[in-house]
Coordinates of C-alpha atoms in Angstrom, one line a residue:
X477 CA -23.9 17.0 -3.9
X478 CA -23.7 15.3 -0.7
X479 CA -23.0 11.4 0.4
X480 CA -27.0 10.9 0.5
X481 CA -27.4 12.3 -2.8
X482 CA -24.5 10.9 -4.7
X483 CA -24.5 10.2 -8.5
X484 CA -21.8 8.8 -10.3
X485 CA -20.4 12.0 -12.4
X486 CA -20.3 8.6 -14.9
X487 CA -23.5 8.1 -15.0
X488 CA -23.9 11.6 -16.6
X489 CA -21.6 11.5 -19.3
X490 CA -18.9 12.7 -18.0
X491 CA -15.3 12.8 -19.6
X492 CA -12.9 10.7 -18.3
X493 CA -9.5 12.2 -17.6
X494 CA -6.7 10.4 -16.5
X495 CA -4.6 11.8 -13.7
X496 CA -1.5 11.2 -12.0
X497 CA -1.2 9.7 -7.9
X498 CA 1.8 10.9 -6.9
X499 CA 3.6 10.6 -4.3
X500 CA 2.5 13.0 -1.0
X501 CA 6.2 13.5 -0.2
X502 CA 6.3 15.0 -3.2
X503 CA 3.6 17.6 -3.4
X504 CA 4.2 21.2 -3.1
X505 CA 2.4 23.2 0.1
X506 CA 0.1 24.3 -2.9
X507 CA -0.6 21.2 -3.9
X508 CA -1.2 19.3 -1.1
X509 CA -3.7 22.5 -0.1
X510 CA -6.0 21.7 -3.0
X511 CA -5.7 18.1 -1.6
X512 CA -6.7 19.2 1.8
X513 CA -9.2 21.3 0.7
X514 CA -10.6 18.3 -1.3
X515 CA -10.5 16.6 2.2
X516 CA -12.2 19.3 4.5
X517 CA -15.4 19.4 1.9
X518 CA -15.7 15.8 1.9
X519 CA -16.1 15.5 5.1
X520 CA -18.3 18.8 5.8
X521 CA -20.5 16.8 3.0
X522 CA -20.7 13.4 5.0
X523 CA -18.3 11.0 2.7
X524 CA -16.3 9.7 5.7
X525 CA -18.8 8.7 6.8
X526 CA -20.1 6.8 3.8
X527 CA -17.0 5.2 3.0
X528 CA -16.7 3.7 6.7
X529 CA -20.1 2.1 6.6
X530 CA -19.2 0.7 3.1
X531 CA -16.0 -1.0 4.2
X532 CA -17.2 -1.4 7.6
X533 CA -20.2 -3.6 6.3
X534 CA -18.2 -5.1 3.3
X535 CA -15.5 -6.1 5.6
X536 CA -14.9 -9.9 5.7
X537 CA -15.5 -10.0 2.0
X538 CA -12.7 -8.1 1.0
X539 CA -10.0 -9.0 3.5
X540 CA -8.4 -12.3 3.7
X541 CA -9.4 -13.5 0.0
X542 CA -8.8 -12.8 -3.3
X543 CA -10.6 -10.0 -3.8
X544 CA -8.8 -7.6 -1.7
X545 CA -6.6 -6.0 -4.6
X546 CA -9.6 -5.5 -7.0
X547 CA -12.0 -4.3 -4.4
X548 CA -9.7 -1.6 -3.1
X549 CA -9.0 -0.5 -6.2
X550 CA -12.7 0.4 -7.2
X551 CA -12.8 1.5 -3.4
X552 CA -10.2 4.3 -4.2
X553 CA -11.5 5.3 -7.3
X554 CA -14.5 5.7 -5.9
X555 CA -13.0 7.9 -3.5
X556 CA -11.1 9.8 -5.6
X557 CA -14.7 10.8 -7.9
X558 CA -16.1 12.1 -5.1
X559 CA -13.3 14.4 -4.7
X560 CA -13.4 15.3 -8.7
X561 CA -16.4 16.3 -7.9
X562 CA -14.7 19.5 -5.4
X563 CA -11.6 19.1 -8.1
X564 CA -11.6 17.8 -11.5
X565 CA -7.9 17.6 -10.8
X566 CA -8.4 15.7 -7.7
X567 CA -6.3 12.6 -7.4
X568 CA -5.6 10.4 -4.0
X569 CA -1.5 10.7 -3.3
X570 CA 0.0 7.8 -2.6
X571 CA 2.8 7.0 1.1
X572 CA 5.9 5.4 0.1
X573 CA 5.7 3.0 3.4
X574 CA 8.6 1.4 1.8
X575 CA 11.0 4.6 2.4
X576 CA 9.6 5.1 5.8
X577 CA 9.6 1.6 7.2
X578 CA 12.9 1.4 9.5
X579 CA 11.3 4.4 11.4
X580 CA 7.5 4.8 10.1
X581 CA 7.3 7.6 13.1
X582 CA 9.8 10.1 12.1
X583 CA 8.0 9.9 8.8
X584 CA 7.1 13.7 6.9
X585 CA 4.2 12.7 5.9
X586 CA 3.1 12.3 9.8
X587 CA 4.2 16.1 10.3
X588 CA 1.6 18.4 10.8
X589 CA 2.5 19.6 6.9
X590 CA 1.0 16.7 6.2
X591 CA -1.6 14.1 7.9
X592 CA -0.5 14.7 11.4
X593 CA 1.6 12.7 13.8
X594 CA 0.3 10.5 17.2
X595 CA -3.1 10.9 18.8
X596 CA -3.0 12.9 22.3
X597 CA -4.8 10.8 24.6
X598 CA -5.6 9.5 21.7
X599 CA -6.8 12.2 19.6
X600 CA -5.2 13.5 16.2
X601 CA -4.5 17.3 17.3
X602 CA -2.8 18.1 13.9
X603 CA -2.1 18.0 10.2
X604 CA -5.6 18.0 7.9
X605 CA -7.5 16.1 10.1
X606 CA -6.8 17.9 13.2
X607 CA -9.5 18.0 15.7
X608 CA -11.6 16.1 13.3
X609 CA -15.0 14.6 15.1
X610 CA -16.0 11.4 12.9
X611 CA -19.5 10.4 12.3
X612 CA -19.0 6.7 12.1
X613 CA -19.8 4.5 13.6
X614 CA -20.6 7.2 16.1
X615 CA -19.1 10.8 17.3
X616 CA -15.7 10.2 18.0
X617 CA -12.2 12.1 17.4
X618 CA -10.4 10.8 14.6
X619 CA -7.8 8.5 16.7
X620 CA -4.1 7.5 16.6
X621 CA -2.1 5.4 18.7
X622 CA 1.5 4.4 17.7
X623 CA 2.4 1.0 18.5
X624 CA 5.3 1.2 20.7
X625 CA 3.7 5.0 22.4
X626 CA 5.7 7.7 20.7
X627 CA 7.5 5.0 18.2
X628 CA 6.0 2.4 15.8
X629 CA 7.6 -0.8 15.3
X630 CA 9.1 -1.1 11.6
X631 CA 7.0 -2.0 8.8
X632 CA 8.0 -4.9 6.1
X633 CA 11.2 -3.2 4.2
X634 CA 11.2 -2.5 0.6
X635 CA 13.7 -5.4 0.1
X636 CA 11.2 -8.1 1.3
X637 CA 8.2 -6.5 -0.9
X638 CA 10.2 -6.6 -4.2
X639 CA 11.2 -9.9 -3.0
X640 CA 7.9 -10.9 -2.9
X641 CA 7.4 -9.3 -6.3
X642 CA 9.6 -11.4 -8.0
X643 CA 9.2 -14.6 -6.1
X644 CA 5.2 -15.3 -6.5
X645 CA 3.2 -15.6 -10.3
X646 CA 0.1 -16.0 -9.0
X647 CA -2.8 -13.6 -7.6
X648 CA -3.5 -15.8 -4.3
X649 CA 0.4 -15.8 -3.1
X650 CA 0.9 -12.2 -3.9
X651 CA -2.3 -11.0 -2.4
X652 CA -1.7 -13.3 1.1
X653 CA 2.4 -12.5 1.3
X654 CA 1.2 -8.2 0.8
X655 CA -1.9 -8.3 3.3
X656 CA -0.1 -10.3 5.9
X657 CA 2.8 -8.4 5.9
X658 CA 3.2 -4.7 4.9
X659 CA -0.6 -4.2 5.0
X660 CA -1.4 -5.0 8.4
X661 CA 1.8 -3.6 9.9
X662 CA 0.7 0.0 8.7
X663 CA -2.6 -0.3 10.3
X664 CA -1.7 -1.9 13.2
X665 CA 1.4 0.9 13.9
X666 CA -0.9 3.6 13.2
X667 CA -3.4 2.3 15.7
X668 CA -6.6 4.1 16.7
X669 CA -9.3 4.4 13.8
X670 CA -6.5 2.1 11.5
X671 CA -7.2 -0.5 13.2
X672 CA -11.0 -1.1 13.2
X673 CA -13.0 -1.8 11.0
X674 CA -13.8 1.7 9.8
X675 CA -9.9 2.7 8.9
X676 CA -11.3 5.1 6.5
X677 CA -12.1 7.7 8.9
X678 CA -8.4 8.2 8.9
X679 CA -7.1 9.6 5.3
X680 CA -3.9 7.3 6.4
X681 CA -6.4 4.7 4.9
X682 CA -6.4 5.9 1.5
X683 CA -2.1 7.1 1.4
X684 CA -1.8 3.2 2.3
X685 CA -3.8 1.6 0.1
X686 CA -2.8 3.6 -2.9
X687 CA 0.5 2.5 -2.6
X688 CA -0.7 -1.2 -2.0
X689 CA -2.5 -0.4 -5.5
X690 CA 0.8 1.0 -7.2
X691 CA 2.6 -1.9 -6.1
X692 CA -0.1 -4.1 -7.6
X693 CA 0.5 -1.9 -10.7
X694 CA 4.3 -2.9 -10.4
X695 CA 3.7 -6.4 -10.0
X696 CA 1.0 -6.3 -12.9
X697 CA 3.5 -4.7 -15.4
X698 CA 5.8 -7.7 -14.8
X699 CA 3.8 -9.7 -16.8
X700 CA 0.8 -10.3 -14.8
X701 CA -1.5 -8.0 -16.1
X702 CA -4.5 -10.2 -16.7
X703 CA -3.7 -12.4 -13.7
X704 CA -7.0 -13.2 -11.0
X705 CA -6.9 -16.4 -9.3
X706 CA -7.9 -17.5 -6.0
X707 CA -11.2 -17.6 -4.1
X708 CA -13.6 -15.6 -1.9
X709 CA -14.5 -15.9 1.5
X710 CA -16.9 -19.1 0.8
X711 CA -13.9 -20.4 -1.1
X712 CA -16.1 -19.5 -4.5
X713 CA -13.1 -19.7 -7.6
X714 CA -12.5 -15.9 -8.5
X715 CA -12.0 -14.9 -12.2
X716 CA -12.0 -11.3 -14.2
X717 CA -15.4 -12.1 -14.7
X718 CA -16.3 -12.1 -10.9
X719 CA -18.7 -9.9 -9.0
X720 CA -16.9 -7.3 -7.0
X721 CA -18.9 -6.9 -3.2
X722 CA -20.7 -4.0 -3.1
X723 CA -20.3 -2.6 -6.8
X724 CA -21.7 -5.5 -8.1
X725 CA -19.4 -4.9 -11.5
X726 CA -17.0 -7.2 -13.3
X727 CA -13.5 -7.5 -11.4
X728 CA -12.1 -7.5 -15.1
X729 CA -13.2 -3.8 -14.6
X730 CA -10.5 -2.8 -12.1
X731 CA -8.1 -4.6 -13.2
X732 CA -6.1 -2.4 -15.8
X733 CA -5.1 1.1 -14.6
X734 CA -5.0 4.0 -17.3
X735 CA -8.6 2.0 -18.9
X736 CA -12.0 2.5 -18.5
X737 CA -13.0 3.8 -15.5
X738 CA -9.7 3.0 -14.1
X739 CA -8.3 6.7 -15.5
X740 CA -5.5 6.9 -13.5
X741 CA -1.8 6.5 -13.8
X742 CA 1.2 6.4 -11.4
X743 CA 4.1 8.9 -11.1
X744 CA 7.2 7.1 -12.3
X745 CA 5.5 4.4 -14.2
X746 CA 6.8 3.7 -17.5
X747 CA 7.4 0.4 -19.9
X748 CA 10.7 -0.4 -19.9
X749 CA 10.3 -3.6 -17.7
X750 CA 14.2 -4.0 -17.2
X751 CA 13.9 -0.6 -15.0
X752 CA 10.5 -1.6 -13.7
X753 CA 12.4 -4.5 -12.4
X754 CA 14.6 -2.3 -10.4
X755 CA 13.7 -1.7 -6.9
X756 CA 13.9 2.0 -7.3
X757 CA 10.3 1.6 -9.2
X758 CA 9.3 0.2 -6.2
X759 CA 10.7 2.2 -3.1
X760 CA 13.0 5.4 -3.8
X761 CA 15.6 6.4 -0.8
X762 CA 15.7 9.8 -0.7
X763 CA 19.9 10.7 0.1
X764 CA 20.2 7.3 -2.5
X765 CA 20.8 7.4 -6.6
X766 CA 18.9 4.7 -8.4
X767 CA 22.1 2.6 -8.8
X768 CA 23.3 2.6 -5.2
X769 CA 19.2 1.8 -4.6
X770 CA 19.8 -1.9 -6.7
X771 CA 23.8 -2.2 -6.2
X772 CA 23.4 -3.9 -3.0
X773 CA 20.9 -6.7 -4.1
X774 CA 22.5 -7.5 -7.6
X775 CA 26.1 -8.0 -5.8
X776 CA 24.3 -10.7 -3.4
X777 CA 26.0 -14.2 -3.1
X778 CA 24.0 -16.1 -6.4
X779 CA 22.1 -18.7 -4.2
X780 CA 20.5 -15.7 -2.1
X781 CA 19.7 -14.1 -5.5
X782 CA 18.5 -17.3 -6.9
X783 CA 16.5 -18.1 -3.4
X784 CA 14.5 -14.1 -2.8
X785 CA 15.3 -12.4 -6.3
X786 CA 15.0 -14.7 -9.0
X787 CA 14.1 -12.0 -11.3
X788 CA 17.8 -10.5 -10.7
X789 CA 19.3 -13.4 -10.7
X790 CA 20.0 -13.8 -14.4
X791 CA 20.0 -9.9 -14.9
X792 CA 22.9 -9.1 -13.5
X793 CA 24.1 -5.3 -14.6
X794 CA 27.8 -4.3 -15.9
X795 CA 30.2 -3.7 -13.2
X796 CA 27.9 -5.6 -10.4
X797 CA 29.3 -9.2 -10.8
X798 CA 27.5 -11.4 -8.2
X799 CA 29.9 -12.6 -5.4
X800 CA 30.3 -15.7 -4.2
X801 CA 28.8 -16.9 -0.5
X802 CA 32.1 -16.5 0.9
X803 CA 32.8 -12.8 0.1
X804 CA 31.6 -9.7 1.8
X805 CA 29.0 -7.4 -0.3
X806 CA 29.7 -4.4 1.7
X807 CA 32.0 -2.7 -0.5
X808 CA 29.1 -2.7 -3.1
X809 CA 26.6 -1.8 -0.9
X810 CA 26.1 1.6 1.0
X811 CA 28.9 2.6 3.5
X812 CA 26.0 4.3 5.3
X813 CA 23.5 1.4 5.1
X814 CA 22.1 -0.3 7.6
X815 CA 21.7 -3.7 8.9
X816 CA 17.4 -5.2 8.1
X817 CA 15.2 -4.9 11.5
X818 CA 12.7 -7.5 12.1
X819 CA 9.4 -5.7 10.8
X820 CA 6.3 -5.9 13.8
X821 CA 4.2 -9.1 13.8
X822 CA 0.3 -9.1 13.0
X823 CA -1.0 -9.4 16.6
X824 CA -3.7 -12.1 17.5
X825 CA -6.4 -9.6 18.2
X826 CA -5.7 -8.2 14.2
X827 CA -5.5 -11.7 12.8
X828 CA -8.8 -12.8 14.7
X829 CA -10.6 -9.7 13.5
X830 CA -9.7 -10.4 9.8
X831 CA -10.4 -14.4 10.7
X832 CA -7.0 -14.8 9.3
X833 CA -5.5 -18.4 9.4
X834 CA -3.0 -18.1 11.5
X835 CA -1.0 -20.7 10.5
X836 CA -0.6 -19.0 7.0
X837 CA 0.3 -15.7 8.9
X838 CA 3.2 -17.1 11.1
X839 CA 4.5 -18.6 8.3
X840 CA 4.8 -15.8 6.4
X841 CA 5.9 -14.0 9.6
X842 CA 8.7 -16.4 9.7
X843 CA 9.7 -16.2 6.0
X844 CA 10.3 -12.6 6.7
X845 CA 12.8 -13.0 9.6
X846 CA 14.7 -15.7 7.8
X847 CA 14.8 -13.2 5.2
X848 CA 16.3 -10.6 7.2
X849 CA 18.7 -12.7 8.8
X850 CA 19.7 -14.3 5.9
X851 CA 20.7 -10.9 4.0
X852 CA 22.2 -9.1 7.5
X853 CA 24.4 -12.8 7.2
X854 CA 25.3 -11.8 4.1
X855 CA 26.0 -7.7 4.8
X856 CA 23.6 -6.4 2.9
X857 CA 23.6 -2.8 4.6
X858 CA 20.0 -1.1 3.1
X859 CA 20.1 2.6 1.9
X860 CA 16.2 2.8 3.5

């Protein structure tokens, strides 16, 4: 059935089965060939279309408030239906941005075995959207346009996100210290359709903001699983019982993933919430074990710990004895490391779109370089 015709498969009884997001690194050419098969019948059918009028339309109520996390959620598993509907094993991958963020451009998963790389003159020539003509908001080629021409400038590192993690209880400063930061820095360096208001066209769109959700999986497994603060765009005090825009449904039911309608897990999850503490459950280098992943931050001078990781800071593993502010980390940390960059600012023009406050976003923007320089201070070298 196509986007004008569409029926929840819910609405007819259907079993729920729960499957697994996985990473698109990850896939096999055969798997990420159902995927893209999923991908080219959506979009013969009309859904990319549908989805960019939704969050085109829907778009100052789900960005810069409290419902961005919730909202997106439901967005994707909307989505992802749809494609159960081509594939009952259907399930959206998600981009470890994390990984990629020191040099988002040389990224696999902006080959042409994957998504595609760069626009020429604009236009995506390759990967599964190659030469792709979108519908909305009228005919146009699906677009890229790297930040810095052929490069991008480097997305917020994984060290900052699990710092954020660990450093905020609360729905409100979680939500504003993720959408200011790593969110916007992936649309904006992508460009092109990722930066309007109908990012959808681009399945970049939907890589990203499932591994926005599986970080807000992470954070919610820390203890925060029933945690919904904050307010809406008319400053209206959000709670699990809240309408979400559009769906018109409970938040409380997007809030828990693997129940209800939320049938979905992520690969690597699990319960033991000393290793979900780990930043490998977070990011995962790929020429990195686990260990040499967390060495590096758990042999930080205490106060740093204290100050960005306070979650590590009393959780100290065997043979990784914190060192004092005077001592160098590096023999701890990776030999091969390398020094934090300064991840790209949110630009006026993306800040005015979102009617951002702009005095929230630079200083959040500023938190983040004095959190870069104060690790590169102390030699942190990152395996990323």
């Amino acid at each position: 059935m196509n986007a004008a015709g569409y029926q929840s498969p819910y609405a007819k009884g259907a079993k729920n089965l729960t499957i697994v997001r996985r990473d698109i690194a990850s896939l096999s050419p055969q798997e990420w060939g159902r995927v893209a098969n999923v991908l080219q019948r959506m979009k013969q059918d009309g859904w990319f279309e549908y989805y960019a009028n939704i969050h085109n339309r829907e778009f100052s109520n789900i960005h810069g408030n409290d419902n961005f996390f919730p909202w997106h959620r439901r967005f994707l598993r909307d989505f992802e239906e749809v494609g159960q509907r081509y594939d009952r094993d259907f399930a959206v991958p998600y981009w470890d941005e994390l990984r990629d963020s020191h040099n988002p451009a040389s990224s696999v998963v902006l080959s042409s075995r994957f998504i595609g790389g760069n626009g020429f003159g604009s236009c995506v020539k390759d990967g599964v959207q190659g030469n792709w003509t979108m519908g909305f908001p009228n005919n146009h080629c699906l677009a890229r346009s790297f930040d810095r021409g052929s490069q991008m400038q480097p997305w917020y590192g994984p060290e900052y996100i699990f710092s954020v993690m660990q450093r905020y209880n609360d729905m409100h400063n979680f939500r504003e210290h993720i959408e200011y930061s790593l969110h916007g820095s992936v649309h904006l360096g992508m460009g092109g359709d990722m930066s309007t208001f109908w990012s959808t066209n681009d399945f970049a769109f939907w890589l990203h903001h499932a591994n926005l959700d599986r970080l807000w999986d992470q954070w919610q497994s820390w203890g925060h699983g029933n945690t919904m603060d904050g307010r809406d765009r008319n400053g209206t005090a959000l709670s699990l019982g809240s309408s979400l825009p559009h769906y018109g449904e409970p938040i409380s039911t997007a809030m828990y993933v693997g129940s209800g309608r939320m049938c979905f897990q992520y690969a690597g999850g699990g319960t033991n919430k000393r290793i979900l503490r780990a930043m490998s459950r977070v990011t995962q280098p790929l020429l990195s074990t686990a260990g040499e992943a967390d060495a590096g931050l758990h042999a930080l001078p205490e106060a740093l710990r204290r100050k960005w990781f306070p979650l590590l800071a009393s959780n100290v593993p065997a043979g990784s004895a914190p060192m004092n502010g005077t001592r160098s980390i590096q023999s701890v940390s990776r030999v091969s490391g390398k020094p934090l960059p300064y991840p790209g600012p949110l630009t006026d023009m993306w800040v005015a779109m979102h009617g951002f406050d702009r005095a929230i976003v630079s200083r959040i923007m500023a938190e983040s370089r004095q959190f870069v320089d104060e690790l590169n201070m102390a030699k942190y070298l990152s395996p990323y």
